[in-house]
Short mmCIF file of C-alpha atoms and ligand atoms in Angstrom, two decimals:
data_model
loop_
_atom_site.label_atom_id
_atom_site.label_comp_id
_atom_site.label_asym_id
_atom_site.label_seq_id
_atom_site.Cartn_x
_atom_site.Cartn_y
_atom_site.Cartn_z
CA MET A 1 -3.28 -0.17 66.65
CA ARG A 2 -5.84 1.15 67.71
CA LYS A 3 -8.06 -0.41 64.79
CA MET A 4 -7.09 -3.65 65.70
CA TRP A 5 -8.01 -3.35 69.26
CA LYS A 6 -11.27 -2.47 67.97
CA ALA A 7 -11.48 -5.36 65.29
CA LEU A 8 -10.47 -8.09 68.24
CA SER A 9 -13.36 -6.27 70.33
CA LEU A 10 -15.72 -6.88 67.82
CA LEU A 11 -14.66 -10.06 67.83
CA LEU A 12 -14.75 -11.36 70.64
CA VAL A 13 -18.78 -9.53 71.31
CA VAL A 14 -19.65 -11.59 67.90
CA ALA A 15 -18.37 -14.75 69.75
CA LEU A 16 -19.52 -13.85 73.19
CA ALA A 17 -22.84 -13.93 71.18
CA ALA A 18 -22.77 -17.00 69.35
CA VAL A 19 -21.86 -18.62 72.61
CA VAL A 20 -25.04 -17.43 73.72
CA PHE A 21 -27.05 -17.28 71.53
CA ALA A 22 -26.33 -21.80 70.96
CA GLY A 23 -27.14 -21.01 74.24
CA CYS A 24 -30.85 -20.40 73.81
CA ASN A 25 -31.52 -22.03 71.20
CA ASN A 26 -30.42 -25.49 72.67
CA SER A 27 -26.99 -26.42 71.47
CA GLY A 28 -26.68 -30.00 70.22
CA GLY A 29 -30.57 -30.18 69.43
CA LYS A 30 -31.11 -31.33 73.42
CA VAL A 31 -34.41 -30.04 74.60
CA SER A 32 -35.87 -30.46 78.28
CA VAL A 33 -39.63 -29.88 77.89
CA GLY A 34 -41.18 -30.24 74.70
CA ILE A 35 -45.20 -28.57 74.27
CA VAL A 36 -46.97 -29.92 70.70
CA LEU A 37 -50.43 -27.66 70.83
CA PRO A 38 -53.34 -29.12 68.72
CA THR A 39 -53.81 -25.90 65.66
CA LYS A 40 -52.55 -22.48 64.77
CA ASP A 41 -56.00 -22.36 63.17
CA GLU A 42 -58.22 -20.99 65.89
CA PRO A 43 -56.68 -18.28 67.72
CA ARG A 44 -57.03 -19.44 71.06
CA TRP A 45 -54.00 -21.99 70.61
CA VAL A 46 -51.86 -19.09 69.39
CA GLN A 47 -52.41 -16.82 72.43
CA ASP A 48 -51.48 -20.11 74.49
CA GLU A 49 -48.17 -20.34 72.52
CA LYS A 50 -47.61 -16.08 72.73
CA ARG A 51 -48.60 -17.03 76.47
CA PHE A 52 -46.09 -20.11 76.86
CA LYS A 53 -42.99 -17.85 74.77
CA ASP A 54 -43.54 -15.02 77.08
CA ALA A 55 -43.88 -17.06 80.03
CA LEU A 56 -40.68 -18.76 79.18
CA LYS A 57 -38.16 -15.81 78.05
CA GLY A 58 -35.59 -16.14 80.65
CA THR A 59 -35.50 -19.11 81.79
CA LYS A 60 -32.89 -21.50 82.01
CA TYR A 61 -35.00 -24.13 80.54
CA SER A 62 -35.01 -25.12 76.88
CA THR A 63 -37.94 -25.84 75.14
CA GLU A 64 -39.80 -25.85 71.70
CA ILE A 65 -43.14 -25.58 70.76
CA LEU A 66 -44.91 -27.82 67.99
CA PHE A 67 -48.62 -27.44 66.46
CA SER A 68 -50.33 -30.46 65.08
CA GLN A 69 -52.15 -28.87 62.82
CA GLY A 70 -55.66 -30.42 63.33
CA SER A 71 -53.93 -33.82 62.84
CA SER A 72 -53.23 -36.88 64.97
CA ALA A 73 -50.87 -37.56 62.80
CA LYS A 74 -48.32 -34.90 62.38
CA GLU A 75 -49.18 -34.89 66.39
CA LYS A 76 -47.41 -38.70 66.83
CA GLU A 77 -44.58 -37.26 64.59
CA ASN A 78 -44.45 -34.17 66.59
CA VAL A 79 -44.03 -36.24 69.79
CA GLN A 80 -41.28 -38.16 68.23
CA THR A 81 -39.45 -35.44 66.91
CA LEU A 82 -39.55 -34.20 70.49
CA ILE A 83 -38.30 -37.23 71.91
CA ASN A 84 -35.89 -37.69 69.53
CA LYS A 85 -34.28 -34.28 71.10
CA GLY A 86 -33.83 -35.36 74.42
CA ILE A 87 -37.31 -34.33 75.96
CA LYS A 88 -38.16 -34.99 80.45
CA VAL A 89 -40.80 -33.79 80.33
CA LEU A 90 -43.73 -33.75 77.25
CA ILE A 91 -46.94 -30.90 77.41
CA ILE A 92 -49.65 -32.04 75.04
CA CYS A 93 -53.05 -30.80 73.78
CA PRO A 94 -54.51 -33.53 72.16
CA GLN A 95 -55.96 -32.66 69.04
CA ASP A 96 -58.03 -36.07 69.87
CA GLY A 97 -57.91 -37.04 73.24
CA ALA A 98 -58.15 -40.17 72.44
CA ALA A 99 -55.97 -41.02 69.24
CA ALA A 100 -52.88 -39.14 71.37
CA ALA A 101 -53.12 -42.48 73.45
CA SER A 102 -50.61 -43.64 71.11
CA ALA A 103 -47.79 -40.60 70.64
CA VAL A 104 -48.01 -40.01 74.59
CA GLU A 105 -47.49 -44.38 75.22
CA ALA A 106 -44.33 -43.92 73.03
CA ALA A 107 -43.28 -40.84 74.93
CA LYS A 108 -43.82 -42.90 78.81
CA LYS A 109 -41.95 -46.01 77.38
CA GLU A 110 -38.71 -42.92 77.04
CA GLY A 111 -39.50 -42.49 81.10
CA ILE A 112 -41.12 -39.20 79.60
CA THR A 113 -43.27 -36.87 82.08
CA VAL A 114 -46.50 -36.78 80.37
CA ILE A 115 -48.25 -33.53 81.46
CA SER A 116 -52.63 -33.31 79.25
CA TYR A 117 -53.01 -29.35 78.97
CA ASP A 118 -56.21 -28.49 78.51
CA ARG A 119 -57.63 -31.19 76.75
CA LEU A 120 -57.43 -34.43 78.97
CA ILE A 121 -55.71 -37.73 76.73
CA THR A 122 -58.53 -40.77 77.40
CA ASN A 123 -58.21 -44.25 77.42
CA THR A 124 -54.44 -44.78 78.71
CA ASP A 125 -52.15 -45.06 81.50
CA ALA A 126 -49.70 -43.08 80.44
CA VAL A 127 -50.61 -39.72 81.47
CA ASP A 128 -48.96 -38.42 84.42
CA TYR A 129 -50.80 -35.16 85.55
CA TYR A 130 -53.43 -32.94 83.80
CA VAL A 131 -53.17 -29.11 83.98
CA THR A 132 -56.93 -27.84 83.03
CA PHE A 133 -59.73 -24.78 83.56
CA ASP A 134 -62.88 -25.91 85.08
CA SER A 135 -64.19 -26.88 82.39
CA VAL A 136 -67.67 -28.01 83.82
CA ALA A 137 -67.26 -24.61 85.10
CA VAL A 138 -67.65 -23.20 81.33
CA GLY A 139 -71.14 -25.31 80.70
CA ALA A 140 -72.69 -24.14 83.39
CA ALA A 141 -71.38 -20.14 83.10
CA GLN A 142 -72.69 -19.81 79.46
CA ALA A 143 -75.99 -21.90 80.77
CA GLN A 144 -76.35 -19.74 83.49
CA TYR A 145 -75.49 -16.77 81.73
CA LEU A 146 -78.45 -17.87 79.24
CA VAL A 147 -81.17 -18.37 81.97
CA ASP A 148 -80.83 -14.87 83.44
CA HIS A 149 -80.87 -12.92 80.37
CA ALA A 150 -83.57 -15.27 79.09
CA LYS A 151 -87.45 -13.23 77.96
CA GLY A 152 -90.46 -14.28 79.70
CA SER A 153 -90.96 -18.07 78.88
CA GLY A 154 -91.05 -20.68 75.58
CA GLU A 155 -87.87 -19.27 74.59
CA PRO A 156 -86.83 -21.30 71.50
CA LEU A 157 -83.28 -22.52 72.71
CA TYR A 158 -80.44 -23.15 70.06
CA LEU A 159 -78.02 -25.87 71.58
CA TYR A 160 -74.53 -26.09 69.55
CA ALA A 161 -71.58 -28.53 70.90
CA GLY A 162 -67.72 -28.55 70.17
CA ALA A 163 -65.85 -31.55 68.81
CA ALA A 164 -66.63 -35.08 70.09
CA SER A 165 -63.07 -35.95 69.99
CA ASP A 166 -62.35 -33.15 72.90
CA ASN A 167 -63.05 -34.59 76.33
CA ASN A 168 -63.77 -31.03 76.86
CA ALA A 169 -66.70 -31.28 74.70
CA PHE A 170 -68.66 -33.09 77.36
CA LEU A 171 -67.95 -31.45 80.36
CA PHE A 172 -68.46 -28.62 78.94
CA PHE A 173 -71.95 -29.59 77.74
CA GLN A 174 -72.14 -31.52 80.53
CA GLY A 175 -72.15 -28.14 82.87
CA ALA A 176 -74.00 -26.18 80.62
CA TRP A 177 -77.07 -29.70 80.60
CA LYS A 178 -77.54 -28.90 84.52
CA VAL A 179 -78.51 -25.28 84.57
CA LEU A 180 -80.42 -25.68 81.06
CA GLN A 181 -82.10 -29.02 82.32
CA PRO A 182 -84.47 -27.27 85.12
CA LYS A 183 -85.20 -24.34 82.88
CA ILE A 184 -86.82 -26.42 79.59
CA ALA A 185 -88.34 -28.46 82.02
CA ASP A 186 -90.03 -25.29 83.83
CA GLY A 187 -91.08 -24.02 80.72
CA THR A 188 -88.94 -21.06 80.72
CA PHE A 189 -86.54 -22.44 77.37
CA LYS A 190 -87.65 -24.83 74.04
CA ILE A 191 -85.17 -26.47 72.92
CA ALA A 192 -85.30 -25.70 69.34
CA ASN A 193 -82.91 -27.77 67.11
CA SER A 194 -82.49 -31.25 68.80
CA SER A 195 -84.11 -33.95 68.51
CA GLU A 196 -81.67 -36.13 70.91
CA ALA A 197 -81.94 -33.34 73.29
CA VAL A 198 -85.60 -33.27 73.22
CA ALA A 199 -85.86 -36.72 73.71
CA LEU A 200 -83.69 -36.43 76.92
CA GLN A 201 -85.05 -33.12 78.28
CA ASP A 202 -86.98 -35.04 82.11
CA LYS A 203 -83.28 -36.08 82.52
CA ALA A 204 -81.53 -34.27 84.59
CA ASP A 205 -78.37 -35.79 84.58
CA LEU A 206 -76.68 -37.66 81.90
CA SER A 207 -74.50 -40.18 80.67
CA ARG A 208 -71.93 -40.05 78.68
CA ASP A 209 -73.40 -41.88 75.72
CA GLU A 210 -76.63 -39.52 76.44
CA LEU A 211 -74.67 -37.09 76.20
CA SER A 212 -72.43 -37.70 72.78
CA LYS A 213 -75.85 -38.51 71.42
CA ILE A 214 -76.42 -34.79 71.70
CA ILE A 215 -72.94 -33.57 70.78
CA GLY A 216 -73.28 -36.53 67.87
CA GLN A 217 -76.48 -33.90 66.09
CA VAL A 218 -74.68 -30.56 67.74
CA THR A 219 -71.94 -30.78 67.07
CA THR A 220 -69.23 -27.79 65.65
CA ASN A 221 -66.31 -30.08 65.34
CA TRP A 222 -64.84 -26.94 66.60
CA ASP A 223 -65.08 -25.82 63.39
CA PRO A 224 -67.31 -22.14 62.78
CA ASN A 225 -67.63 -23.05 58.82
CA GLU A 226 -69.25 -26.27 60.18
CA ALA A 227 -71.32 -24.11 63.31
CA LYS A 228 -72.32 -21.71 60.49
CA ASN A 229 -73.95 -24.59 58.26
CA LYS A 230 -75.27 -25.75 60.81
CA ALA A 231 -77.10 -22.81 62.34
CA GLN A 232 -78.06 -21.72 58.84
CA THR A 233 -79.79 -25.67 58.32
CA HIS A 234 -81.74 -25.05 61.43
CA LEU A 235 -83.09 -21.39 61.06
CA THR A 236 -84.31 -22.62 57.55
CA ALA A 237 -86.22 -26.09 59.15
CA ALA A 238 -87.08 -23.86 62.47
CA GLY A 239 -91.13 -22.30 62.34
CA ALA A 240 -92.46 -18.61 63.16
CA ASP A 241 -92.47 -20.05 66.74
CA MET A 242 -88.65 -21.29 66.64
CA LYS A 243 -87.56 -17.45 65.90
CA GLY A 244 -88.38 -13.95 67.74
CA ASP A 245 -86.04 -13.47 70.89
CA VAL A 246 -83.66 -16.99 71.04
CA ALA A 247 -80.77 -17.84 73.29
CA ILE A 248 -78.37 -19.25 71.68
CA LEU A 249 -75.93 -22.03 73.81
CA ALA A 250 -72.32 -22.10 71.61
CA PRO A 251 -69.65 -23.45 73.06
CA ASN A 252 -67.09 -21.41 71.83
CA ASP A 253 -65.58 -17.68 70.43
CA GLY A 254 -64.89 -18.64 67.09
CA THR A 255 -68.56 -21.25 66.38
CA ALA A 256 -70.27 -18.02 68.46
CA ARG A 257 -69.18 -15.84 65.64
CA SER A 258 -70.49 -17.64 62.90
CA ILE A 259 -73.34 -18.43 64.39
CA ALA A 260 -73.88 -14.72 65.74
CA ASP A 261 -73.51 -14.06 62.17
CA VAL A 262 -76.38 -16.52 60.89
CA PHE A 263 -79.27 -15.23 63.46
CA GLY A 264 -77.75 -12.07 62.86
CA SER A 265 -79.07 -11.62 59.11
CA ASP A 266 -82.45 -14.04 60.17
CA SER A 267 -85.11 -11.03 60.53
CA ALA A 268 -87.55 -13.45 61.91
CA VAL A 269 -85.03 -13.52 64.80
CA THR A 270 -85.51 -10.13 67.17
CA SER A 271 -82.85 -10.40 69.13
CA PHE A 272 -80.50 -13.05 70.42
CA VAL A 273 -78.27 -14.36 73.21
CA VAL A 274 -75.57 -15.75 72.40
CA THR A 275 -72.55 -17.61 74.12
CA GLY A 276 -69.08 -17.84 73.54
CA GLN A 277 -65.93 -18.94 75.63
CA ASP A 278 -61.69 -17.94 75.65
CA ALA A 279 -62.05 -13.91 75.58
CA GLU A 280 -60.14 -14.48 71.31
CA LYS A 281 -59.70 -10.74 70.16
CA ALA A 282 -62.33 -10.56 67.37
CA SER A 283 -65.10 -11.74 69.98
CA ILE A 284 -64.14 -9.19 72.54
CA GLN A 285 -64.68 -6.50 69.55
CA TYR A 286 -68.12 -8.36 68.66
CA ILE A 287 -69.05 -8.31 72.70
CA ILE A 288 -68.07 -4.19 72.97
CA ASP A 289 -70.13 -3.76 69.51
CA GLY A 290 -73.15 -5.68 70.96
CA LYS A 291 -72.70 -8.90 68.46
CA GLN A 292 -71.66 -11.38 70.93
CA SER A 293 -73.77 -11.44 74.08
CA MET A 294 -70.27 -13.09 76.42
CA THR A 295 -67.33 -15.01 76.53
CA VAL A 296 -65.48 -17.10 79.34
CA PHE A 297 -62.36 -15.44 79.84
CA LYS A 298 -59.97 -18.39 80.26
CA ASP A 299 -56.52 -16.60 81.90
CA VAL A 300 -54.12 -18.58 79.27
CA ARG A 301 -51.56 -17.48 81.81
CA THR A 302 -52.13 -19.06 84.43
CA LEU A 303 -52.61 -22.70 82.39
CA VAL A 304 -49.02 -22.04 80.91
CA LYS A 305 -47.71 -20.86 84.69
CA ASP A 306 -49.29 -24.13 86.45
CA ALA A 307 -48.20 -26.38 83.38
CA MET A 308 -44.35 -24.61 83.37
CA GLY A 309 -44.27 -24.88 87.07
CA MET A 310 -45.44 -28.55 87.44
CA ALA A 311 -42.76 -29.62 83.99
CA ILE A 312 -39.99 -27.06 86.11
CA ASN A 313 -40.34 -29.46 89.78
CA ILE A 314 -40.23 -32.54 87.34
CA LEU A 315 -36.89 -31.39 86.05
CA ASP A 316 -35.96 -30.70 89.73
CA ASP A 317 -37.23 -33.75 91.25
CA LYS A 318 -39.85 -32.54 93.25
CA LYS A 319 -43.56 -33.54 93.66
CA PRO A 320 -45.77 -31.23 91.35
CA GLU A 321 -48.78 -30.15 93.12
CA THR A 322 -51.80 -31.01 92.40
CA THR A 323 -55.35 -30.00 93.54
CA GLY A 324 -58.39 -32.86 92.45
CA SER A 325 -58.02 -35.60 89.60
CA TYR A 326 -59.85 -36.40 86.38
CA ASN A 327 -60.73 -39.83 85.43
CA ASN A 328 -59.69 -40.19 81.97
CA GLY A 329 -61.61 -43.63 81.64
CA LYS A 330 -58.63 -45.73 82.51
CA VAL A 331 -56.70 -43.88 85.46
CA ASP A 332 -57.60 -40.77 87.93
CA VAL A 333 -54.91 -38.21 87.02
CA LYS A 334 -53.86 -35.96 88.98
CA ALA A 335 -54.91 -32.85 87.97
CA LYS A 336 -54.42 -28.52 88.96
CA GLN A 337 -57.58 -26.70 88.19
CA THR A 338 -57.71 -23.59 87.36
CA ASP A 339 -61.36 -21.11 87.81
CA VAL A 340 -62.69 -19.31 85.09
CA ILE A 341 -64.48 -15.28 84.37
CA VAL A 342 -67.44 -14.72 82.99
CA VAL A 343 -67.15 -11.83 80.82
CA ASP A 344 -69.81 -9.51 78.60
CA LYS A 345 -69.74 -5.63 77.99
CA ASP A 346 -69.93 -4.79 81.72
CA ASN A 347 -66.89 -6.09 82.99
CA VAL A 348 -65.00 -6.18 79.36
CA LYS A 349 -62.39 -2.92 80.02
CA LYS A 350 -62.34 -4.44 84.12
CA GLU A 351 -60.88 -8.16 83.41
CA LEU A 352 -59.44 -7.79 79.59
CA ILE A 353 -57.58 -4.05 80.37
CA ASP A 354 -57.04 -2.97 82.88
CA SER A 355 -55.78 -6.87 83.72
CA GLY A 356 -53.08 -6.06 80.70
CA TYR A 357 -54.27 -9.22 78.88
CA TYR A 358 -55.17 -7.42 76.23
CA LYS A 359 -53.95 -3.99 75.04
CA ALA A 360 -57.01 -1.12 75.35
CA ASP A 361 -56.05 0.11 71.63
CA ASP A 362 -56.70 -3.83 70.10
CA PHE A 363 -60.15 -2.74 70.06
CA THR A 364 -61.87 0.17 68.88
CA GLY A 365 -65.12 1.53 70.81
CA ILE A 366 -64.38 0.44 74.33
CA GLN A 367 -64.81 2.40 77.41
C1 LIG B 401 -60.95 -25.75 74.70
C2 LIG B 401 -61.54 -24.29 74.36
C3 LIG B 401 -61.38 -24.53 72.69
C4 LIG B 401 -61.68 -25.48 72.00
C5 LIG B 401 -61.59 -25.51 70.50
C6 LIG B 401 -61.12 -27.03 74.14
O1 LIG B 401 -60.66 -28.00 74.30
O2 LIG B 401 -61.32 -25.79 75.58
O3 LIG B 401 -60.64 -23.48 74.51
O4 LIG B 401 -61.92 -23.19 71.75
O5 LIG B 401 -60.67 -26.73 72.41
O6 LIG B 401 -60.25 -25.72 70.25
#
């Protein structure tokens, strides 16, 4: 008799677990919020996935995260998959801001609310909201760091940018240029690696087309390998007057590390200050080791919280809160924007370890 009870109760537990599990797994394939991220090949977006998963633990909302692996075609397929699963809200960080328009237009046709995440989808009216960091401030902070650490005058300045298919690359560069241009004009810096930037160095404000010219020349395409090859080409071409103590505007951490490796192995480069962004773990180690000068910390927990908060508002038929708007070439997209924090070896512990973002034992030599 006792045995039978035991067997029965075990069965009950298993059955209950199956029901609970099916619930978490969106039984019937229904998903309410679909999330599409650009690539797993960059730690930045794996970090976003992790933070989404952390934020979603224990919520009643069913979500699914798909990666586009650097392909706009795959991205469109992902959006279609999520549309078929009945999503009500799409949170999407486009691989290519312009190419993603057709994917979100397909979602919009189904009555889905579209939230552009971190990168703005351009030239379409099918974007309802935008959650983002203050990207102009990111570029300005990188440039300010170079200005604050400039040595004397006439210092060679190497410029690098993100991918031209990413609207953020323009915002970062625009923010950086605003701070660097007066310091090029007053002779603190001399541009070392871009004839397009030299041609525009007397202009304080650049148009999109002018930015395009410079970005086209010094783009890394957000690819560390491309960044490395470009840096090598630049240093091979540079004369002695473009070496010594140098300043390097590197657009993000992935490219910063490979550019830093190249500059670090040139014996005619006496010292260099190099920027970054994203606070990737590998770059935090580089900062601790003195190989990368700074990073711009964008707390992904906040971005995830804002995006999910918006999605939940939409599901609950409430109006999401916004703080401003961004023009995407076609419409003004209502946006919620978050501030960024400059991190270097002096505050790395405070901002990234004490804040609970990373664990101290993820790194060696942190004090
Ligand atoms: C993001 C950066 C990231 C870069 C490359 C940008 O749009 O804002 O955080 O480093 O893309 O993925």
